[in-house]
Amino acid sequence: MAPEQMAYGPQEGGALPPPRPLDAIDQAILRILQGDGRASIRSVAERVHVSRANAYARINRLVEDGVIRGFSARVDHERAGHGTSAYITLKIVQNSWRTVREQLRQLPGASHIALVGGDFDVLLLVHTPDNRTLRELVLTRLQAIPEVLSTRTLLVFEEEDLEPDG
């Protein structure tokens, strides 16, 4: 969806309205845009059987409500030169999540960060060019963060994106 076709969501840190229930048309629009974030308003409207104005208004509302957080390209990391992927679990100092999260966001290749419950505190997905780079990221960058108490690296042998294909 071209920027001139869409309103942008709330500014960083802006307040979101309370969640609203999504009807079948909203859910169909989400499925279409998850499969093809570049689908035109006209195409979306035709596929869900509403007017272009209705589709435009619904998509804008989904963006403004924070349901749609943005539009992006799904990347094949191996073809993009990042053939090594790993999930890294971290145990961190209690109450240091916000500080650690900001440092993890700066890591090259960091793709997903989650605060979780269980045997560890944080789950981090990274994509690197090779094992040597992954080793450097873990041993040099991650373990240098003072609030990180320990790490465990789970090398990904094969992965599959479960989001709809475009």
Coordinates of C-alpha atoms in Angstrom, one line a residue:
M1 CA 0.0 0.0 0.0
A2 CA 1.6 3.3 -1.1
P3 CA 2.1 5.9 1.6
E4 CA -0.1 8.4 -0.2
Q5 CA -2.9 5.8 0.0
M6 CA -2.7 5.4 3.8
A7 CA -2.9 7.3 6.9
Y8 CA -0.1 6.5 9.4
G9 CA -0.7 5.1 12.8
P10 CA -0.2 6.8 16.1
Q11 CA 3.1 8.5 16.7
E12 CA 5.7 6.7 18.7
G13 CA 4.4 6.5 22.3
G14 CA 1.0 7.9 21.2
A15 CA -2.1 6.7 23.0
L16 CA -4.1 4.0 21.2
P17 CA -7.9 3.8 21.4
P18 CA -9.3 0.7 23.3
P19 CA -9.4 -2.4 21.1
R20 CA -12.6 -2.8 19.1
P21 CA -13.9 -6.2 17.8
L22 CA -13.0 -6.9 14.2
D23 CA -15.8 -8.1 11.9
A24 CA -15.4 -10.6 9.1
I25 CA -14.6 -7.9 6.6
D26 CA -11.8 -6.4 8.8
Q27 CA -10.4 -9.9 9.2
A28 CA -10.5 -10.6 5.5
I29 CA -8.7 -7.3 4.9
L30 CA -6.0 -8.2 7.4
R31 CA -5.5 -11.6 5.7
I32 CA -5.2 -9.9 2.3
L33 CA -2.7 -7.3 3.5
Q34 CA -0.6 -10.0 5.4
G35 CA -0.3 -11.9 2.2
D36 CA 0.4 -8.8 0.1
G37 CA 1.1 -5.5 1.9
R38 CA 1.3 -3.8 -1.4
A39 CA -2.2 -4.7 -2.5
S40 CA -4.1 -1.6 -3.8
I41 CA -7.2 -0.3 -2.1
R42 CA -9.1 -1.2 -5.3
S43 CA -7.9 -4.8 -5.1
V44 CA -8.7 -5.1 -1.4
A45 CA -12.2 -3.6 -1.9
E46 CA -13.0 -6.0 -4.8
R47 CA -11.8 -9.0 -2.9
V48 CA -13.9 -8.2 0.2
H49 CA -16.9 -6.9 -1.8
V50 CA -17.0 -3.4 -0.4
S51 CA -16.6 0.0 -2.0
R52 CA -13.1 1.6 -2.3
A53 CA -14.1 4.3 0.2
N54 CA -15.2 1.6 2.7
A55 CA -12.0 -0.4 2.3
Y56 CA -9.9 2.8 2.6
A57 CA -11.8 3.8 5.8
R58 CA -11.4 0.4 7.3
I59 CA -7.7 0.1 6.6
N60 CA -7.1 3.6 8.0
R61 CA -9.0 2.7 11.1
L62 CA -7.0 -0.6 11.5
V63 CA -3.8 1.5 11.2
E64 CA -5.0 4.2 13.6
D65 CA -6.2 1.7 16.1
G66 CA -2.7 0.0 16.1
V67 CA -4.1 -3.3 14.7
I68 CA -1.9 -2.8 11.6
R69 CA 1.5 -1.7 12.9
G70 CA 3.1 -1.1 9.5
F71 CA 3.8 -2.5 6.1
S72 CA 7.1 -4.3 5.3
A73 CA 8.8 -6.8 3.1
R74 CA 9.3 -10.4 4.3
V75 CA 12.9 -11.3 3.7
D76 CA 14.5 -14.6 2.9
H77 CA 17.5 -14.1 5.2
E78 CA 19.6 -16.8 3.6
R79 CA 19.2 -15.3 0.1
A80 CA 20.0 -11.8 1.7
G81 CA 23.3 -13.1 2.9
H82 CA 22.3 -14.0 6.5
G83 CA 22.3 -17.8 6.3
T84 CA 22.8 -18.4 10.0
S85 CA 19.8 -18.0 12.3
A86 CA 19.6 -18.7 16.0
Y87 CA 17.3 -18.2 18.9
I88 CA 19.2 -17.0 21.9
T89 CA 17.8 -17.3 25.4
L90 CA 18.9 -14.8 28.0
K91 CA 18.7 -14.7 31.8
I92 CA 18.8 -11.0 32.9
V93 CA 19.0 -9.1 36.1
Q94 CA 15.5 -8.6 37.6
N95 CA 13.8 -5.4 36.6
S96 CA 16.3 -4.7 33.8
W97 CA 14.0 -5.6 30.8
R98 CA 13.7 -2.0 29.4
T99 CA 17.4 -1.4 29.6
V100 CA 18.3 -4.8 28.0
R101 CA 15.6 -4.4 25.3
E102 CA 17.1 -1.1 24.2
Q103 CA 20.6 -2.7 23.9
L104 CA 19.2 -5.7 22.1
R105 CA 17.5 -3.5 19.5
Q106 CA 20.9 -2.2 18.5
L107 CA 22.4 -5.6 17.7
P108 CA 23.1 -6.3 14.1
G109 CA 20.8 -9.0 12.8
A110 CA 18.3 -8.9 15.7
S111 CA 15.0 -9.8 14.3
H112 CA 12.6 -10.5 17.2
I113 CA 12.8 -9.8 21.0
A114 CA 10.4 -11.2 23.6
L115 CA 10.2 -11.0 27.3
V116 CA 9.0 -14.4 28.4
G117 CA 8.2 -16.5 31.5
G118 CA 9.9 -19.8 32.3
D119 CA 13.5 -20.9 32.6
F120 CA 14.8 -17.8 30.9
D121 CA 13.7 -14.2 30.6
V122 CA 14.3 -13.1 27.1
L123 CA 14.1 -14.8 23.7
L124 CA 16.0 -13.2 20.9
L125 CA 16.0 -14.2 17.2
V126 CA 19.1 -13.2 15.2
H127 CA 20.2 -13.6 11.6
T128 CA 23.9 -13.4 10.8
P129 CA 26.0 -14.1 7.7
D130 CA 27.8 -17.1 9.3
N131 CA 28.6 -19.0 12.5
R132 CA 31.7 -16.8 13.2
T133 CA 29.6 -13.7 13.2
L134 CA 27.0 -15.4 15.4
R135 CA 29.8 -16.4 17.9
E136 CA 31.1 -12.8 18.0
L137 CA 27.6 -11.5 18.6
V138 CA 27.0 -13.8 21.5
L139 CA 30.5 -13.8 23.1
T140 CA 31.4 -10.2 22.5
R141 CA 28.2 -8.2 22.2
L142 CA 25.6 -10.0 24.3
Q143 CA 27.8 -11.1 27.1
A144 CA 29.2 -7.6 27.4
I145 CA 25.8 -6.3 28.5
P146 CA 26.1 -6.0 32.3
E147 CA 22.4 -7.0 33.0
V148 CA 22.8 -10.3 31.0
L149 CA 23.5 -13.1 33.5
S150 CA 23.7 -16.0 31.0
T151 CA 22.8 -17.0 27.4
R152 CA 22.0 -20.1 25.6
T153 CA 22.2 -20.3 21.8
L154 CA 19.8 -22.5 19.7
L155 CA 21.0 -22.8 16.1
V156 CA 18.2 -22.9 13.6
F157 CA 18.7 -25.7 11.0
E158 CA 15.5 -25.0 9.0
E159 CA 12.7 -22.5 9.4
E160 CA 9.4 -21.8 7.7
D161 CA 7.4 -18.6 7.8
L162 CA 3.8 -19.4 8.7
E163 CA 2.4 -16.1 7.6
P164 CA 0.4 -16.2 4.3
D165 CA 2.4 -16.0 1.1
G166 CA 1.7 -13.1 -1.2

